PDB file of C-alpha atoms in Angstrom:
ATOM      1  CA  MET A   1      -4.179 -21.257   1.816  1.00 80.00           C
ATOM      2  CA  ALA A   2      -5.603 -17.833   2.679  1.00 95.00           C
ATOM      3  CA  ARG A   3      -2.910 -15.284   3.490  1.00 97.00           C
ATOM      4  CA  LEU A   4      -1.619 -11.730   3.257  1.00 98.00           C
ATOM      5  CA  VAL A   5       1.989 -11.418   2.058  1.00 98.00           C
ATOM      6  CA  LEU A   6       3.869  -8.142   2.398  1.00 98.00           C
ATOM      7  CA  LEU A   7       5.639  -7.984  -0.959  1.00 98.00           C
ATOM      8  CA  GLY A   8       7.239  -4.722   0.071  1.00 98.00           C
ATOM      9  CA  THR A   9       7.226  -2.394   3.058  1.00 98.00           C
ATOM     10  CA  GLY A  10       9.181   0.534   1.653  1.00 98.00           C
ATOM     11  CA  THR A  11       8.589   3.842  -0.077  1.00 97.00           C
ATOM     12  CA  CYS A  12      10.034   5.823  -2.976  1.00 96.00           C
ATOM     13  CA  GLN A  13      13.439   5.376  -1.322  1.00 96.00           C
ATOM     14  CA  LEU A  14      15.594   2.863  -3.194  1.00 95.00           C
ATOM     15  CA  GLU A  15      16.723   0.309  -0.633  1.00 95.00           C
ATOM     16  CA  PRO A  16      18.527  -3.027  -1.107  1.00 94.00           C
ATOM     17  CA  ASP A  17      16.263  -4.956   1.261  1.00 94.00           C
ATOM     18  CA  ARG A  18      12.870  -3.335   0.650  1.00 97.00           C
ATOM     19  CA  ALA A  19      10.454  -3.058  -2.230  1.00 98.00           C
ATOM     20  CA  ALA A  20       7.795  -0.365  -2.220  1.00 98.00           C
ATOM     21  CA  SER A  21       4.792  -1.151  -0.059  1.00 96.00           C
ATOM     22  CA  ALA A  22       2.504  -3.746  -1.624  1.00 98.00           C
ATOM     23  CA  VAL A  23       0.390  -6.631  -0.338  1.00 98.00           C
ATOM     24  CA  LEU A  24      -0.477  -9.916  -2.012  1.00 98.00           C
ATOM     25  CA  VAL A  25      -3.954 -11.070  -0.958  1.00 98.00           C
ATOM     26  CA  GLU A  26      -4.679 -14.758  -1.487  1.00 97.00           C
ATOM     27  CA  LEU A  27      -8.093 -16.153  -0.616  1.00 94.00           C
ATOM     28  CA  ALA A  28     -10.117 -19.088  -1.861  1.00 87.00           C
ATOM     29  CA  GLY A  29     -11.438 -17.821  -5.197  1.00 86.00           C
ATOM     30  CA  SER A  30      -9.524 -14.523  -5.120  1.00 91.00           C
ATOM     31  CA  ARG A  31      -5.922 -13.388  -5.614  1.00 96.00           C
ATOM     32  CA  PHE A  32      -4.772  -9.822  -6.159  1.00 98.00           C
ATOM     33  CA  VAL A  33      -2.032  -7.332  -5.314  1.00 98.00           C
ATOM     34  CA  PHE A  34      -2.741  -4.052  -3.546  1.00 98.00           C
ATOM     35  CA  ASP A  35      -0.346  -1.411  -4.973  1.00 98.00           C
ATOM     36  CA  PHE A  36       2.514  -2.158  -7.337  1.00 98.00           C
ATOM     37  CA  GLY A  37       5.536   0.103  -6.858  1.00 97.00           C
ATOM     38  CA  PRO A  38       9.258  -0.473  -7.448  1.00 98.00           C
ATOM     39  CA  GLY A  39      10.480  -4.002  -6.716  1.00 98.00           C
ATOM     40  CA  VAL A  40       7.047  -5.622  -6.481  1.00 98.00           C
ATOM     41  CA  ALA A  41       7.223  -7.572  -9.752  1.00 98.00           C
ATOM     42  CA  ARG A  42      10.438  -9.287  -8.659  1.00 97.00           C
ATOM     43  CA  ARG A  43       8.881 -10.145  -5.301  1.00 97.00           C
ATOM     44  CA  LEU A  44       6.093 -11.986  -7.123  1.00 98.00           C
ATOM     45  CA  VAL A  45       8.643 -13.956  -9.130  1.00 97.00           C
ATOM     46  CA  GLY A  46      10.431 -14.783  -5.884  1.00 97.00           C
ATOM     47  CA  LEU A  47       7.224 -16.319  -4.562  1.00 97.00           C
ATOM     48  CA  GLY A  48       7.028 -18.548  -7.629  1.00 97.00           C
ATOM     49  CA  LEU A  49       4.013 -16.773  -9.126  1.00 97.00           C
ATOM     50  CA  GLN A  50       3.764 -16.558 -12.894  1.00 97.00           C
ATOM     51  CA  GLN A  51       2.016 -13.935 -14.997  1.00 98.00           C
ATOM     52  CA  ASP A  52      -1.207 -15.901 -15.396  1.00 97.00           C
ATOM     53  CA  ASP A  53      -1.403 -16.567 -11.648  1.00 97.00           C
ATOM     54  CA  LEU A  54      -2.367 -12.916 -11.136  1.00 98.00           C
ATOM     55  CA  GLY A  55      -5.461 -11.464 -12.774  1.00 97.00           C
ATOM     56  CA  ASP A  56      -6.134  -8.375 -10.644  1.00 98.00           C
ATOM     57  CA  ILE A  57      -4.232  -5.413  -9.238  1.00 98.00           C
ATOM     58  CA  VAL A  58      -5.744  -2.735  -6.977  1.00 98.00           C
ATOM     59  CA  LEU A  59      -4.183   0.730  -6.756  1.00 98.00           C
ATOM     60  CA  SER A  60      -4.702   2.977  -3.739  1.00 97.00           C
ATOM     61  CA  HIS A  61      -3.674   6.088  -5.696  1.00 96.00           C
ATOM     62  CA  PHE A  62      -1.401   7.176  -8.510  1.00 96.00           C
ATOM     63  CA  HIS A  63       1.929   8.065  -6.868  1.00 96.00           C
ATOM     64  CA  PRO A  64       4.845   6.370  -8.703  1.00 97.00           C
ATOM     65  CA  ASP A  65       5.906   4.359  -5.655  1.00 97.00           C
ATOM     66  CA  HIS A  66       2.469   2.710  -5.708  1.00 97.00           C
ATOM     67  CA  LEU A  67       2.218   1.778  -9.394  1.00 98.00           C
ATOM     68  CA  SER A  68       5.482   2.120 -11.347  1.00 98.00           C
ATOM     69  CA  ASP A  69       6.353  -1.607 -11.477  1.00 98.00           C
ATOM     70  CA  LEU A  70       3.276  -2.138 -13.629  1.00 98.00           C
ATOM     71  CA  VAL A  71       5.484  -1.054 -16.548  1.00 98.00           C
ATOM     72  CA  PRO A  72       8.071  -3.878 -16.282  1.00 98.00           C
ATOM     73  CA  PHE A  73       5.370  -6.346 -15.221  1.00 98.00           C
ATOM     74  CA  ILE A  74       3.193  -5.761 -18.292  1.00 98.00           C
ATOM     75  CA  HIS A  75       6.267  -5.493 -20.524  1.00 98.00           C
ATOM     76  CA  ALA A  76       7.463  -8.893 -19.303  1.00 97.00           C
ATOM     77  CA  GLY A  77       4.022 -10.377 -19.874  1.00 97.00           C
ATOM     78  CA  LEU A  78       4.241  -9.316 -23.501  1.00 97.00           C
ATOM     79  CA  TYR A  79       7.761 -10.358 -24.373  1.00 95.00           C
ATOM     80  CA  SER A  80       9.307 -12.695 -21.784  1.00 95.00           C
ATOM     81  CA  PRO A  81       9.896 -16.103 -23.432  1.00 95.00           C
ATOM     82  CA  ALA A  82      10.080 -17.692 -19.973  1.00 94.00           C
ATOM     83  CA  ASP A  83       6.681 -16.436 -18.787  1.00 96.00           C
ATOM     84  CA  THR A  84       4.417 -14.951 -21.455  1.00 95.00           C
ATOM     85  CA  ARG A  85       1.027 -13.774 -20.303  1.00 97.00           C
ATOM     86  CA  SER A  86      -2.203 -15.054 -21.867  1.00 97.00           C
ATOM     87  CA  ARG A  87      -5.029 -14.072 -19.466  1.00 96.00           C
ATOM     88  CA  SER A  88      -6.525 -10.617 -19.040  1.00 97.00           C
ATOM     89  CA  LEU A  89      -5.166  -8.265 -16.385  1.00 98.00           C
ATOM     90  CA  SER A  90      -7.629  -5.999 -14.562  1.00 98.00           C
ATOM     91  CA  ILE A  91      -6.240  -2.893 -12.858  1.00 98.00           C
ATOM     92  CA  HIS A  92      -8.707  -1.392 -10.360  1.00 98.00           C
ATOM     93  CA  GLY A  93      -8.418   2.120  -8.993  1.00 98.00           C
ATOM     94  CA  PRO A  94     -10.045   5.501  -8.360  1.00 97.00           C
ATOM     95  CA  ALA A  95     -11.289   8.060 -10.867  1.00 96.00           C
ATOM     96  CA  GLY A  96      -8.594   8.666 -13.475  1.00 97.00           C
ATOM     97  CA  ILE A  97      -7.532   5.018 -13.652  1.00 98.00           C
ATOM     98  CA  VAL A  98      -8.405   4.740 -17.358  1.00 98.00           C
ATOM     99  CA  GLU A  99      -6.097   7.588 -18.343  1.00 98.00           C
ATOM    100  CA  VAL A 100      -3.307   6.312 -16.062  1.00 98.00           C
ATOM    101  CA  VAL A 101      -3.433   2.800 -17.511  1.00 98.00           C
ATOM    102  CA  GLU A 102      -3.489   4.184 -21.052  1.00 97.00           C
ATOM    103  CA  THR A 103      -0.312   6.128 -20.249  1.00 98.00           C
ATOM    104  CA  LEU A 104       1.405   3.055 -18.782  1.00 97.00           C
ATOM    105  CA  LEU A 105       0.474   0.986 -21.829  1.00 97.00           C
ATOM    106  CA  SER A 106       1.863   3.649 -24.143  1.00 97.00           C
ATOM    107  CA  ILE A 107       5.179   3.502 -22.267  1.00 97.00           C
ATOM    108  CA  VAL A 108       5.246  -0.275 -22.713  1.00 97.00           C
ATOM    109  CA  GLY A 109       4.315   0.026 -26.383  1.00 96.00           C
ATOM    110  CA  PHE A 110       1.301  -2.218 -25.893  1.00 97.00           C
ATOM    111  CA  PRO A 111      -0.016  -3.443 -29.254  1.00 96.00           C
ATOM    112  CA  GLU A 112      -3.435  -2.805 -30.737  1.00 93.00           C
ATOM    113  CA  ALA A 113      -6.175  -5.047 -29.337  1.00 87.00           C
ATOM    114  CA  LYS A 114      -6.259  -7.259 -32.445  1.00 91.00           C
ATOM    115  CA  ASP A 115      -2.537  -7.987 -32.076  1.00 94.00           C
ATOM    116  CA  ALA A 116      -2.271  -8.213 -28.271  1.00 95.00           C
ATOM    117  CA  PRO A 117      -1.799 -11.631 -26.619  1.00 95.00           C
ATOM    118  CA  PHE A 118      -3.867 -10.466 -23.628  1.00 97.00           C
ATOM    119  CA  ARG A 119      -6.070  -7.579 -22.522  1.00 97.00           C
ATOM    120  CA  VAL A 120      -5.347  -4.957 -19.878  1.00 98.00           C
ATOM    121  CA  VAL A 121      -8.586  -3.556 -18.477  1.00 97.00           C
ATOM    122  CA  ALA A 122      -8.793  -0.421 -16.314  1.00 98.00           C
ATOM    123  CA  ARG A 123     -11.696  -0.561 -13.867  1.00 98.00           C
ATOM    124  CA  GLU A 124     -12.772   2.518 -11.913  1.00 98.00           C
ATOM    125  CA  VAL A 125     -13.958   1.582  -8.423  1.00 97.00           C
ATOM    126  CA  GLU A 126     -16.706   3.462  -6.634  1.00 92.00           C
ATOM    127  CA  GLY A 127     -17.261   2.269  -3.100  1.00 94.00           C
ATOM    128  CA  TRP A 128     -17.251  -1.502  -3.640  1.00 96.00           C
ATOM    129  CA  LEU A 129     -14.772  -3.802  -5.324  1.00 96.00           C
ATOM    130  CA  GLN A 130     -15.518  -7.345  -6.488  1.00 96.00           C
ATOM    131  CA  ILE A 131     -12.632  -9.715  -7.250  1.00 96.00           C
ATOM    132  CA  GLY A 132     -13.553 -13.363  -7.612  1.00 94.00           C
ATOM    133  CA  ASP A 133     -15.568 -14.325  -4.546  1.00 93.00           C
ATOM    134  CA  LEU A 134     -14.421 -11.300  -2.552  1.00 95.00           C
ATOM    135  CA  SER A 135     -16.519  -8.186  -2.013  1.00 96.00           C
ATOM    136  CA  ALA A 136     -14.537  -5.358  -0.428  1.00 97.00           C
ATOM    137  CA  VAL A 137     -15.111  -1.749   0.601  1.00 98.00           C
ATOM    138  CA  TYR A 138     -12.891   0.679  -1.337  1.00 98.00           C
ATOM    139  CA  SER A 139     -12.884   3.968   0.526  1.00 96.00           C
ATOM    140  CA  PRO A 140     -11.189   7.359  -0.063  1.00 95.00           C
ATOM    141  CA  LEU A 141      -8.780   8.401   2.690  1.00 93.00           C
ATOM    142  CA  PRO A 142      -7.625  12.032   2.357  1.00 86.00           C
ATOM    143  CA  PRO A 143      -5.471  14.039   1.908  1.00 82.00           C
ATOM    144  CA  ALA A 144      -3.310  12.397  -0.801  1.00 72.00           C
ATOM    145  CA  GLY A 145      -6.140  11.097  -2.978  1.00 84.00           C
ATOM    146  CA  ASN A 146      -5.372   7.640  -1.624  1.00 92.00           C
ATOM    147  CA  HIS A 147      -7.773   4.824  -0.776  1.00 96.00           C
ATOM    148  CA  GLY A 148      -8.074   1.898   1.586  1.00 97.00           C
ATOM    149  CA  LEU A 149      -9.529  -1.561   1.121  1.00 98.00           C
ATOM    150  CA  ARG A 150     -11.557  -3.324   3.822  1.00 98.00           C
ATOM    151  CA  PHE A 151     -12.922  -6.852   3.662  1.00 97.00           C
ATOM    152  CA  GLU A 152     -14.107  -9.805   5.715  1.00 97.00           C
ATOM    153  CA  HIS A 153     -12.849 -13.377   5.596  1.00 95.00           C
ATOM    154  CA  GLY A 154     -13.618 -16.255   7.918  1.00 93.00           C
ATOM    155  CA  GLY A 155     -15.547 -14.042  10.307  1.00 95.00           C
ATOM    156  CA  ARG A 156     -12.623 -11.625  10.735  1.00 97.00           C
ATOM    157  CA  THR A 157     -12.123  -8.170   9.251  1.00 98.00           C
ATOM    158  CA  TYR A 158      -9.055  -6.788   7.478  1.00 98.00           C
ATOM    159  CA  ALA A 159      -7.888  -3.578   5.848  1.00 98.00           C
ATOM    160  CA  ILE A 160      -5.000  -2.288   3.731  1.00 98.00           C
ATOM    161  CA  THR A 161      -4.359   1.417   3.233  1.00 96.00           C
ATOM    162  CA  GLY A 162      -2.254   3.613   0.998  1.00 93.00           C
ATOM    163  CA  ASP A 163      -0.311   6.651   2.294  1.00 93.00           C
ATOM    164  CA  SER A 164      -2.110   6.851   5.631  1.00 91.00           C
ATOM    165  CA  HIS A 165      -2.440  10.053   7.628  1.00 92.00           C
ATOM    166  CA  TYR A 166      -3.844  10.667  11.093  1.00 94.00           C
ATOM    167  CA  HIS A 167      -7.385  12.002  10.839  1.00 93.00           C
ATOM    168  CA  GLU A 168     -10.942  11.023  11.711  1.00 95.00           C
ATOM    169  CA  ALA A 169     -11.651   9.350   8.348  1.00 94.00           C
ATOM    170  CA  GLU A 170      -8.676   7.023   8.823  1.00 95.00           C
ATOM    171  CA  ILE A 171      -9.694   6.208  12.395  1.00 97.00           C
ATOM    172  CA  GLU A 172     -13.265   5.446  11.378  1.00 97.00           C
ATOM    173  CA  PHE A 173     -12.140   3.267   8.461  1.00 97.00           C
ATOM    174  CA  LEU A 174      -9.917   1.137  10.722  1.00 97.00           C
ATOM    175  CA  ARG A 175     -12.002   1.091  13.876  1.00 97.00           C
ATOM    176  CA  GLY A 176     -12.500  -2.334  15.464  1.00 96.00           C
ATOM    177  CA  LEU A 177     -10.826  -4.406  12.739  1.00 98.00           C
ATOM    178  CA  ASP A 178      -8.885  -7.579  13.440  1.00 98.00           C
ATOM    179  CA  LEU A 179      -5.852  -6.650  11.329  1.00 98.00           C
ATOM    180  CA  ALA A 180      -4.861  -3.643   9.241  1.00 98.00           C
ATOM    181  CA  ILE A 181      -1.744  -3.067   7.133  1.00 98.00           C
ATOM    182  CA  VAL A 182      -1.220   0.677   7.232  1.00 97.00           C
ATOM    183  CA  ASP A 183       1.087   2.861   5.148  1.00 94.00           C
ATOM    184  CA  SER A 184       2.742   4.434   8.170  1.00 95.00           C
ATOM    185  CA  GLY A 185       5.481   6.539   6.583  1.00 93.00           C
ATOM    186  CA  HIS A 186       3.590   9.812   6.850  1.00 94.00           C
ATOM    187  CA  LEU A 187       2.686   9.316  10.520  1.00 96.00           C
ATOM    188  CA  GLU A 188       4.779  10.347  13.511  1.00 97.00           C
ATOM    189  CA  ASP A 189       5.327   7.784  16.271  1.00 97.00           C
ATOM    190  CA  ALA A 190       2.843   9.578  18.513  1.00 97.00           C
ATOM    191  CA  GLU A 191       0.242   9.493  15.741  1.00 97.00           C
ATOM    192  CA  LEU A 192       0.746   5.732  15.254  1.00 97.00           C
ATOM    193  CA  VAL A 193       0.178   5.258  18.974  1.00 98.00           C
ATOM    194  CA  GLU A 194      -2.985   7.371  18.861  1.00 97.00           C
ATOM    195  CA  LEU A 195      -4.208   5.548  15.754  1.00 97.00           C
ATOM    196  CA  ALA A 196      -3.870   2.213  17.557  1.00 97.00           C
ATOM    197  CA  ALA A 197      -5.542   3.529  20.697  1.00 97.00           C
ATOM    198  CA  HIS A 198      -8.486   5.154  18.916  1.00 97.00           C
ATOM    199  CA  THR A 199      -9.196   2.321  16.458  1.00 97.00           C
ATOM    200  CA  GLY A 200      -8.834  -0.593  18.890  1.00 97.00           C
ATOM    201  CA  LEU A 201      -7.292  -2.713  16.140  1.00 96.00           C
ATOM    202  CA  GLU A 202      -6.283  -6.191  17.221  1.00 98.00           C
ATOM    203  CA  VAL A 203      -3.148  -6.001  15.051  1.00 98.00           C
ATOM    204  CA  LEU A 204      -1.771  -2.821  13.450  1.00 98.00           C
ATOM    205  CA  VAL A 205       0.939  -3.582  10.876  1.00 98.00           C
ATOM    206  CA  CYS A 206       3.172  -0.616   9.983  1.00 98.00           C
ATOM    207  CA  SER A 207       4.335  -0.683   6.362  1.00 98.00           C
ATOM    208  CA  HIS A 208       5.603   2.065   3.971  1.00 97.00           C
ATOM    209  CA  GLN A 209       8.494   2.934   6.262  1.00 96.00           C
ATOM    210  CA  TYR A 210      10.581   6.038   5.591  1.00 96.00           C
ATOM    211  CA  ARG A 211      12.362   5.678   8.924  1.00 95.00           C
ATOM    212  CA  SER A 212      13.203   2.980  11.439  1.00 95.00           C
ATOM    213  CA  LEU A 213      10.378   2.217  13.844  1.00 97.00           C
ATOM    214  CA  ASP A 214      10.873   0.919  17.372  1.00 98.00           C
ATOM    215  CA  GLU A 215       8.221  -1.777  17.798  1.00 98.00           C
ATOM    216  CA  GLU A 216       8.740  -2.113  21.539  1.00 98.00           C
ATOM    217  CA  ALA A 217       8.482   1.620  22.130  1.00 98.00           C
ATOM    218  CA  LEU A 218       5.356   1.916  19.981  1.00 98.00           C
ATOM    219  CA  ASN A 219       3.625  -0.898  21.871  1.00 98.00           C
ATOM    220  CA  ARG A 220       4.671   0.532  25.230  1.00 98.00           C
ATOM    221  CA  GLY A 221       3.268   3.933  24.311  1.00 98.00           C
ATOM    222  CA  ALA A 222       0.052   2.399  22.989  1.00 98.00           C
ATOM    223  CA  ARG A 223      -0.476   0.336  26.149  1.00 98.00           C
ATOM    224  CA  GLU A 224      -0.120   3.528  28.187  1.00 98.00           C
ATOM    225  CA  ARG A 225      -3.028   4.886  26.127  1.00 97.00           C
ATOM    226  CA  GLY A 226      -5.132   1.816  26.934  1.00 97.00           C
ATOM    227  CA  TYR A 227      -4.461  -0.133  23.735  1.00 98.00           C
ATOM    228  CA  THR A 228      -4.770  -3.906  24.174  1.00 98.00           C
ATOM    229  CA  GLY A 229      -3.776  -5.044  20.692  1.00 98.00           C
ATOM    230  CA  THR A 230      -0.362  -5.340  19.026  1.00 98.00           C
ATOM    231  CA  ILE A 231       1.615  -2.989  16.785  1.00 98.00           C
ATOM    232  CA  VAL A 232       3.867  -4.837  14.323  1.00 98.00           C
ATOM    233  CA  VAL A 233       6.726  -3.175  12.427  1.00 98.00           C
ATOM    234  CA  ALA A 234       6.533  -4.824   9.017  1.00 98.00           C
ATOM    235  CA  ARG A 235       9.348  -6.291   6.941  1.00 97.00           C
ATOM    236  CA  ASP A 236       9.367  -7.536   3.372  1.00 98.00           C
ATOM    237  CA  GLY A 237       8.104 -11.094   3.082  1.00 98.00           C
ATOM    238  CA  MET A 238       6.108 -11.039   6.316  1.00 98.00           C
ATOM    239  CA  THR A 239       3.030 -13.285   5.990  1.00 98.00           C
ATOM    240  CA  PHE A 240      -0.250 -13.359   7.906  1.00 98.00           C
ATOM    241  CA  ALA A 241      -2.490 -16.407   7.655  1.00 96.00           C
ATOM    242  CA  LEU A 242      -6.193 -15.593   7.351  1.00 93.00           C
TER     243      LEU A 242
END
């Protein structure tokens, strides 16, 4: 089954019903998680996924709320008697990813390669990302040093972004897609409306929520601007079939 699962829709705020924003992407021949902040590892366990079910993680940028659960996840893969990891883990990200992963592994106390039960490989991405059968565009989206991922599946186009802001680069990246999961916490309501109107997205999913969003009001405002798609206020566990 091909699907997108919102593992979390939150932020750095510690909330009882939200993990940090992260998306599980499952396609035929590809499975990975986009961003890996607080609460994400437990969400994966809740879906019944084990360590060796996940071989790839993609990071949009290096803010703690987008990567910090890599520490307990890798730590558990080393030492959990219930679910010990054996396959390699690839962590994809922008320039600086090698140093970041080395720091995370030092926190975990990851053993020397000859003694490690699995490998953790940092892979710097420049423009294109290949995971299994999937080829995706990995594009910088200023100003926070964050990135977005855009890909095609079944004749439809999708995108996931980190820490979105309202600017021309974001609009161009999202323009005309069928569905995009956008980190909306740094956008005002009026900017979300304008983003929908200017991109013409069929479905705009608002994740990374610092505040409550009124889905009805957002859609009403977008329709007044000529938008014909749908704005969805995301919640943890929401799933989109692809």
